[in-house]
Coordinates of C-alpha atoms in Angstrom, one line a residue:
X1 CA 8.9 9.4 19.3
X2 CA 12.5 7.6 18.0
X3 CA 11.3 7.6 14.6
X4 CA 7.9 7.9 14.1
X5 CA 5.8 6.6 11.0
X6 CA 2.1 6.2 11.1
X7 CA 0.5 4.3 8.5
X8 CA -3.3 4.6 7.9
X9 CA -4.1 2.6 5.0
X10 CA -7.9 3.6 3.8
X11 CA -7.1 2.5 -1.0
X12 CA -4.0 5.7 -18.2
X13 CA -3.4 7.4 -20.5
X14 CA 0.0 9.6 -19.5
X15 CA 2.1 12.0 -21.1
X16 CA 4.5 9.2 -21.6
X17 CA 8.1 9.9 -22.2
X18 CA 10.6 6.9 -23.3
X19 CA 11.1 3.3 -21.9
X20 CA 14.5 5.0 -21.2
X21 CA 14.0 7.6 -19.5
X22 CA 13.4 5.1 -16.7
X23 CA 17.0 4.3 -16.5
X24 CA 20.0 5.0 -17.9
X25 CA 19.8 5.5 -21.8
X26 CA 21.4 3.3 -24.2
X27 CA 24.3 5.1 -26.6
X28 CA 21.9 5.0 -29.7
X29 CA 21.1 8.2 -32.0
X30 CA 18.9 6.7 -34.0
X31 CA 15.1 8.2 -33.6
X32 CA 13.6 5.0 -33.5
X33 CA 14.9 3.8 -30.6
X34 CA 13.0 6.5 -28.7
X35 CA 9.6 5.4 -30.4
X36 CA 9.7 1.8 -29.4
X37 CA 11.3 2.8 -26.2
X38 CA 7.9 5.0 -25.8
X39 CA 5.6 2.2 -27.0
X40 CA 7.3 -0.6 -25.3
X41 CA 6.4 2.1 -22.1
X42 CA 3.0 2.9 -23.4
X43 CA 2.2 -1.0 -23.7
X44 CA 3.2 -2.1 -19.8
X45 CA 1.7 0.9 -18.8
X46 CA -1.3 -0.2 -20.4
X47 CA -1.5 -3.3 -19.1
X48 CA -1.2 -1.8 -16.0
X49 CA -4.5 0.4 -15.9
X50 CA -6.6 -1.8 -14.0
X51 CA -4.3 -1.5 -10.9
X52 CA -2.8 1.9 -11.8
X53 CA -5.8 3.8 -12.9
X54 CA -5.6 6.9 -14.8
X55 CA -3.3 10.0 -14.2
X56 CA -6.1 13.1 -14.1
X57 CA -3.0 15.3 -13.2
X58 CA -2.9 17.7 -10.3
X59 CA -5.6 19.3 -8.4
X60 CA -4.2 23.2 -9.4
X61 CA -6.1 25.0 -5.6
X62 CA -4.9 21.8 -3.2
X63 CA -1.0 21.6 -4.6
X64 CA -1.0 17.6 -3.1
X65 CA 1.1 16.4 -5.8
X66 CA 4.5 17.6 -4.9
X67 CA 3.3 18.6 -1.2
X68 CA 6.9 16.8 0.3
X69 CA 8.9 19.7 -1.9
X70 CA 8.5 22.3 0.8
X71 CA 10.2 19.5 4.1
X72 CA 14.0 19.8 4.5
X73 CA 15.8 16.7 3.3
X74 CA 17.4 16.4 6.3
X75 CA 14.1 14.9 8.1
X76 CA 13.7 11.3 9.0
X77 CA 10.5 9.8 7.0
X78 CA 10.1 8.3 10.7
X79 CA 9.2 11.7 11.7
X80 CA 7.0 12.5 9.0
X81 CA 2.8 11.7 9.0
X82 CA 2.7 9.7 6.1
X83 CA -1.1 9.0 5.2
X84 CA -1.8 5.6 3.1
X85 CA -4.2 3.7 1.4
X86 CA -5.4 0.1 2.8
X87 CA -5.5 -2.9 -0.2
X88 CA -4.2 -0.4 -2.7
X89 CA -5.5 -2.1 -5.6
X90 CA -8.8 -3.2 -5.1
X91 CA -10.3 0.4 -6.8
X92 CA -11.4 -1.4 -9.5
X93 CA -12.8 -4.4 -8.2
X94 CA -16.8 -4.2 -9.3
X95 CA -19.2 -6.4 -9.7
X96 CA -18.4 -6.9 -13.1
X97 CA -15.2 -7.0 -13.1
X98 CA -15.9 -10.4 -9.8
X99 CA -18.5 -12.0 -13.0
X100 CA -15.4 -12.1 -15.9
X101 CA -12.9 -13.6 -13.3
X102 CA -16.0 -16.4 -11.7
X103 CA -13.9 -19.1 -13.8
X104 CA -10.7 -18.3 -12.1
X105 CA -12.2 -18.0 -8.1
X106 CA -15.5 -19.5 -8.0
X107 CA -18.5 -17.8 -6.3
X108 CA -17.5 -15.4 -4.0
X109 CA -19.1 -12.5 -1.9
X110 CA -20.6 -9.1 -3.0
X111 CA -17.8 -7.2 -5.0
X112 CA -18.0 -4.3 -2.7
X113 CA -16.7 -7.0 0.2
X114 CA -13.2 -6.6 -1.1
X115 CA -13.3 -3.2 -2.9
X116 CA -11.4 -0.9 -0.1
X117 CA -10.6 2.2 -2.0
X118 CA -12.3 4.2 -5.0
X119 CA -9.4 6.4 -5.7
X120 CA -7.3 4.7 -8.4
X121 CA -3.2 4.2 -7.3
X122 CA -2.0 7.1 -9.3
X123 CA -4.8 9.4 -8.7
X124 CA -4.2 8.2 -4.8
X125 CA -0.5 9.9 -5.5
X126 CA -1.6 12.6 -7.1
X127 CA -4.2 13.2 -3.7
X128 CA -1.2 13.4 -1.4
X129 CA -0.9 9.3 -0.4
X130 CA 2.4 8.3 0.1
X131 CA 2.0 4.4 1.9
X132 CA 0.5 2.2 -0.7
X133 CA 0.0 -1.4 0.6
X134 CA 0.3 -4.4 -2.5
X135 CA -0.7 -8.0 -2.2
X136 CA 1.0 -10.4 -4.6
X137 CA 0.5 -13.9 -5.6
X138 CA 0.6 -16.3 -9.0
X139 CA -1.2 -14.9 -11.7
X140 CA -3.2 -17.5 -13.2
X141 CA -1.4 -20.4 -14.6
X142 CA 1.9 -19.3 -12.3
X143 CA 3.8 -17.6 -14.8
X144 CA 3.3 -13.3 -13.8
X145 CA 3.0 -12.1 -10.5
X146 CA -0.5 -10.5 -9.8
X147 CA -2.3 -8.3 -6.7
X148 CA -5.4 -9.5 -4.9
X149 CA -7.9 -9.1 -2.6
X150 CA -9.6 -11.5 -4.4
X151 CA -8.0 -11.9 -8.1
X152 CA -8.2 -8.4 -9.6
X153 CA -6.7 -8.4 -12.7
X154 CA -5.4 -11.6 -14.5
X155 CA -3.6 -9.9 -16.9
X156 CA -1.7 -7.3 -14.7
X157 CA 1.8 -8.2 -13.5
X158 CA 4.1 -6.6 -10.8
X159 CA 6.2 -5.2 -13.4
X160 CA 3.9 -3.1 -15.0
X161 CA 2.2 -1.3 -11.7
X162 CA 6.1 -0.9 -10.2
X163 CA 6.6 0.6 -13.9
X164 CA 3.4 3.0 -13.6
X165 CA 5.2 4.4 -9.6
X166 CA 8.3 4.7 -11.5
X167 CA 7.2 7.0 -14.4
X168 CA 4.8 9.2 -11.7
X169 CA 8.5 9.7 -9.4
X170 CA 9.8 10.9 -12.8
X171 CA 7.2 13.9 -13.0
X172 CA 7.3 14.2 -9.2
X173 CA 11.1 13.4 -8.1
X174 CA 10.6 16.0 -4.6
X175 CA 7.9 13.1 -3.5
X176 CA 9.2 10.0 -1.3
X177 CA 6.4 6.5 -1.8
X178 CA 6.6 3.5 0.9
X179 CA 5.4 0.9 -0.6
X180 CA 4.0 -2.2 1.9
X181 CA 4.5 -6.0 0.0
X182 CA 2.9 -8.4 1.5
X183 CA 2.3 -12.1 0.0
X184 CA -2.0 -12.7 0.0
X185 CA -2.3 -16.0 0.7
X186 CA -5.6 -18.1 0.6
X187 CA -5.5 -18.0 -3.3
X188 CA -4.7 -21.6 -3.7
X189 CA -1.5 -20.7 -5.5
X190 CA 1.5 -21.6 -4.1
X191 CA 4.4 -19.0 -2.7
X192 CA 7.6 -21.2 -3.3
X193 CA 11.1 -20.6 -4.0
X194 CA 10.0 -19.8 -7.8
X195 CA 7.8 -16.7 -7.1
X196 CA 10.2 -15.4 -4.2
X197 CA 13.2 -15.3 -6.8
X198 CA 10.9 -13.7 -9.3
X199 CA 9.9 -10.7 -6.8
X200 CA 13.5 -10.4 -6.3
X201 CA 14.5 -10.3 -9.4
X202 CA 12.0 -7.1 -10.4
X203 CA 13.0 -5.5 -7.0
X204 CA 17.0 -6.0 -7.6
X205 CA 17.0 -5.4 -11.7
X206 CA 18.6 -3.2 -13.2
X207 CA 16.2 -0.3 -13.3
X208 CA 14.7 -1.5 -9.8
X209 CA 18.1 -0.4 -8.3
X210 CA 17.1 3.4 -10.1
X211 CA 14.0 3.4 -8.5
X212 CA 13.9 1.5 -5.2
X213 CA 15.3 3.1 -2.4
X214 CA 19.2 1.2 -1.6
X215 CA 18.9 1.9 2.5
X216 CA 19.0 -1.0 3.8
X217 CA 17.5 -1.9 7.6
X218 CA 16.2 1.3 8.6
X219 CA 14.2 3.9 6.7
X220 CA 16.3 7.2 6.6
X221 CA 15.4 10.3 5.4
X222 CA 13.5 12.8 2.9
X223 CA 16.4 13.6 1.3
X224 CA 17.7 10.0 0.6
X225 CA 14.0 8.4 -0.4
X226 CA 12.8 11.4 -2.7
X227 CA 12.2 10.0 -6.4
X228 CA 12.3 6.7 -4.9
X229 CA 10.4 3.6 -3.4
X230 CA 11.2 2.3 -0.1
X231 CA 10.3 -1.1 0.5
X232 CA 8.2 -2.4 3.7
X233 CA 8.8 -5.8 3.4
X234 CA 6.0 -8.0 5.5
X235 CA 7.1 -11.3 3.4
X236 CA 10.1 -13.5 4.0
X237 CA 12.8 -14.7 1.3
X238 CA 13.3 -17.7 2.7
X239 CA 13.4 -19.6 -0.1
X240 CA 15.3 -17.8 -2.2
X241 CA 19.7 -19.3 -3.8
X242 CA 22.1 -18.7 -1.8
X243 CA 23.8 -16.3 -3.2
X244 CA 20.9 -13.5 -3.6
X245 CA 21.1 -11.5 -0.1
X246 CA 21.0 -8.5 -1.0
X247 CA 17.6 -6.8 1.3
X248 CA 16.7 -3.0 0.9
X249 CA 13.6 -1.3 3.2
X250 CA 12.9 -2.8 5.9
X251 CA 11.1 -6.5 7.0
X252 CA 8.3 -6.6 9.3
X253 CA 8.6 -10.6 9.4
X254 CA 4.8 -11.8 9.0
X255 CA 5.8 -14.6 11.7
X256 CA 5.8 -11.8 14.4
X257 CA 3.0 -10.0 12.7
X258 CA -0.1 -10.8 15.1
X259 CA -3.1 -11.1 13.4
X260 CA -5.8 -8.7 14.9
X261 CA -3.5 -7.1 17.0
X262 CA -4.1 -3.7 18.8
X263 CA -0.4 -3.1 20.4
X264 CA 1.8 -5.5 17.9
X265 CA 5.9 -5.0 19.1
X266 CA 7.8 -5.9 15.9
X267 CA 11.8 -5.5 15.7
X268 CA 13.1 -4.9 12.0
X269 CA 16.5 -3.7 13.2
X270 CA 17.7 -5.7 16.0
X271 CA 21.6 -4.0 16.0
X272 CA 19.9 -0.4 15.9
X273 CA 17.4 -1.2 18.1
X274 CA 14.1 -0.2 15.8
X275 CA 11.0 -1.4 16.5
X276 CA 7.7 -1.1 14.3
X277 CA 4.7 -0.3 16.5
X278 CA 1.6 -1.7 15.0
X279 CA -2.3 -1.5 15.6
X280 CA -4.0 -3.7 13.0
X281 CA -6.8 -4.3 15.1
X282 CA -9.4 -5.1 12.3
X283 CA -12.0 -7.7 13.7
X284 CA -14.1 -6.9 16.9
X285 CA -14.1 -9.0 20.3
X286 CA -17.9 -7.6 21.0
X287 CA -20.8 -10.0 20.6
X288 CA -22.8 -10.1 17.6
X289 CA -26.1 -8.1 19.3
X290 CA -23.7 -4.8 18.9
X291 CA -24.5 -1.9 17.9
X292 CA -22.4 -0.3 15.1
X293 CA -21.5 2.8 17.5
X294 CA -20.7 0.8 19.2
X295 CA -18.4 -1.1 17.1
X296 CA -16.7 2.0 15.7
X297 CA -16.1 3.0 19.7
X298 CA -14.1 -0.3 20.4
X299 CA -12.3 0.9 17.3
X300 CA -12.3 4.0 17.9
X301 CA -10.6 3.5 21.2
X302 CA -7.7 1.1 19.9
X303 CA -6.5 3.5 17.0
X304 CA -6.1 6.6 19.8
X305 CA -5.0 4.5 22.1
X306 CA -1.8 3.5 19.7
X307 CA -2.3 7.1 18.2
X308 CA -1.7 9.0 22.0
X309 CA 1.0 6.4 22.4
X310 CA 3.4 7.0 19.4
X311 CA 3.2 11.2 21.1
X312 CA 4.5 10.1 24.3
X313 CA 7.0 7.3 24.2
X314 CA 9.4 5.9 21.6
X315 CA 10.4 9.0 19.9
X316 CA 12.5 7.8 17.0
X317 CA 10.4 4.2 16.3
X318 CA 7.7 3.5 13.6
X319 CA 4.3 3.6 14.4
X320 CA 1.5 2.2 12.0
X321 CA -2.0 2.5 12.4
X322 CA -4.8 0.6 10.6
X323 CA -8.3 2.7 10.8
X324 CA -10.8 0.1 9.3
X325 CA -12.3 -2.7 10.4
X326 CA -14.9 -5.0 9.6
X327 CA -18.5 -6.0 11.7
X328 CA -21.1 -8.5 11.2
X329 CA -24.3 -6.7 12.1
X330 CA -28.1 -8.3 10.9
X331 CA -30.3 -6.0 9.1
X332 CA -27.4 -3.4 7.3
X333 CA -27.1 -5.2 4.1
X334 CA -24.6 -2.5 2.7
X335 CA -21.2 -1.0 2.9
X336 CA -21.1 1.4 5.5
X337 CA -18.5 4.3 5.7
X338 CA -18.7 5.8 8.9
X339 CA -16.9 9.3 9.5
X340 CA -15.6 9.5 13.3
X341 CA -13.4 12.8 13.5
X342 CA -10.5 12.4 16.8
X343 CA -8.3 15.2 17.1
X344 CA -5.7 15.9 19.7
X345 CA -2.5 14.2 18.4
X346 CA 0.3 15.2 16.9
X347 CA 0.7 13.1 14.2
X348 CA 4.2 11.9 13.4
X349 CA 3.6 8.5 11.2
X350 CA 2.7 5.8 8.5
X351 CA -1.5 5.6 8.5
X352 CA -3.5 3.7 6.3
X353 CA -6.8 4.7 5.5
X354 CA -9.9 2.7 3.7
X355 CA -11.5 5.2 1.2
X356 CA -9.1 7.8 0.9
X357 CA -11.4 10.1 -1.2
X358 CA -8.9 12.8 -2.4
X359 CA -9.0 14.4 1.2
X360 CA -5.1 14.6 1.7
X361 CA -3.8 18.2 1.9
X362 CA -1.4 17.6 4.6
X363 CA -2.1 15.0 7.1
X364 CA -0.3 17.5 10.1
X365 CA -3.9 18.2 10.3
X366 CA -3.9 16.7 13.7
X367 CA -7.1 14.5 12.7
X368 CA -8.0 11.2 10.7
X369 CA -11.1 8.8 10.6
X370 CA -12.5 5.6 10.8
X371 CA -13.8 3.2 8.0
X372 CA -16.3 0.7 8.9
X373 CA -17.4 -2.5 7.0
X374 CA -20.7 -3.7 8.0
X375 CA -22.6 -6.9 6.3
X376 CA -24.6 -9.7 7.8
X377 CA -24.0 -12.7 8.6
X378 CA -25.5 -14.5 5.1
X379 CA -22.6 -12.6 3.4
X380 CA -19.8 -14.6 5.4
X381 CA -18.7 -17.3 3.6
X382 CA -15.3 -20.2 4.3
X383 CA -13.7 -18.6 0.3
X384 CA -14.3 -15.1 2.2
X385 CA -10.3 -14.0 2.8

C-alpha cells in the first residue's frame, strides 16, 4: 500500500503532575507555584471525567499501554495497523445521564442507541487504542465547546479533554495518538466563525503547539508522532479570519466524504498525491424484512472488500474502515453485539470499532470484528442523529 492507515472505530483520578509540566514551566521557585499548578490541572481533569473517565492504569499481563515502544521510529504511520473507537465519548452515556439533560435536548430515543463504547477514553488508551473519533459542538449557552452523540456532558469542554490526553502522553511518551475531530450537526447549535476560531485557538495555543504534531498535509512517521496528538480534521475552517492560516495534521474534507459510502476516495494532499480510501457503510440497503445475519453478511462483505483492497492496491495511501452499522429489525428490542471474525488480511490501516472491550494486544493479529446495532422501527424518530 502507499501509506496504509485503516481506522476501525468500535469507543479520574490520576496521579497528577503539575500543570506546569504540560508546557514550558515558568521560572518561579516558590513552592506555591507547584501547588497552584497541580490544583489547576486537577480541576481541569475532574471536569473532564464524564468523557475521559478514570485512568485505572496498565495491564501487567497484556502490556498494551506502551505497545508502540517496540516499533522503529522510521515506520510511516500509514504502514501501521492502528485500532480506533467510533464515537469515543459515548462510553458513559446512560439513561440517567439522558434524563438529566432532557431540559436541553427534549425527548430522545433510548440512551443505548447513542452509546457506542463501554470503555472510557483513558482506559481505551491503556488498552492500546490509538485513534479516537470525537464529535464537537457548542455546549448549552454557546460559550464553550463540548462533545456529542446527543449532548453528553454539558460542563466538560474540549480543553478539558485535550489536557487529559496531554497528561496521558506525559506518562507514555513512546505512544502516538490520532484524533479524528468532526463537527456534530443536528445539535441545534450554530457552526459559526466563533466556534471555528475557538477550536483553532485551542489546537494552536502554546500548549497545543507542544502536544499536537505540527506536520501538515501528511501523517509522517511514528518517530515524529511519538508523545503527540495527530489531527484528522473532518471539519472546515472556512470562516476563520484571514490571518489564521496555520494548518496541522490532515484535512478529510466533509464535503467530499460521501455519506454511507462503501468506497470513498478523498484526496487530502493533491500536491503529494495522497488519498484516503474510506469504507463508512453503516446504513444497509437491504429490505426491512432481512434477517440479522443477512445485514451482517452485507456489512461484512463491504468491510472485507475494502480491507482486501488495502492489501493489494495503493500501498502508500491511507485506508480507513468503520466496522459498525445499524439496522431496523422487527422484534429485536436491544442492542445486539454480533461477533464476526475475519482473518486473512495483513492489516496496515486505521480501524474504528464500536464496543472495544479491552481486546487490543497488537492488532497485527490479522483479525477484526464487526459490531451491529439492531433496533425495532418504533425506536426511530426525526431527532435520532
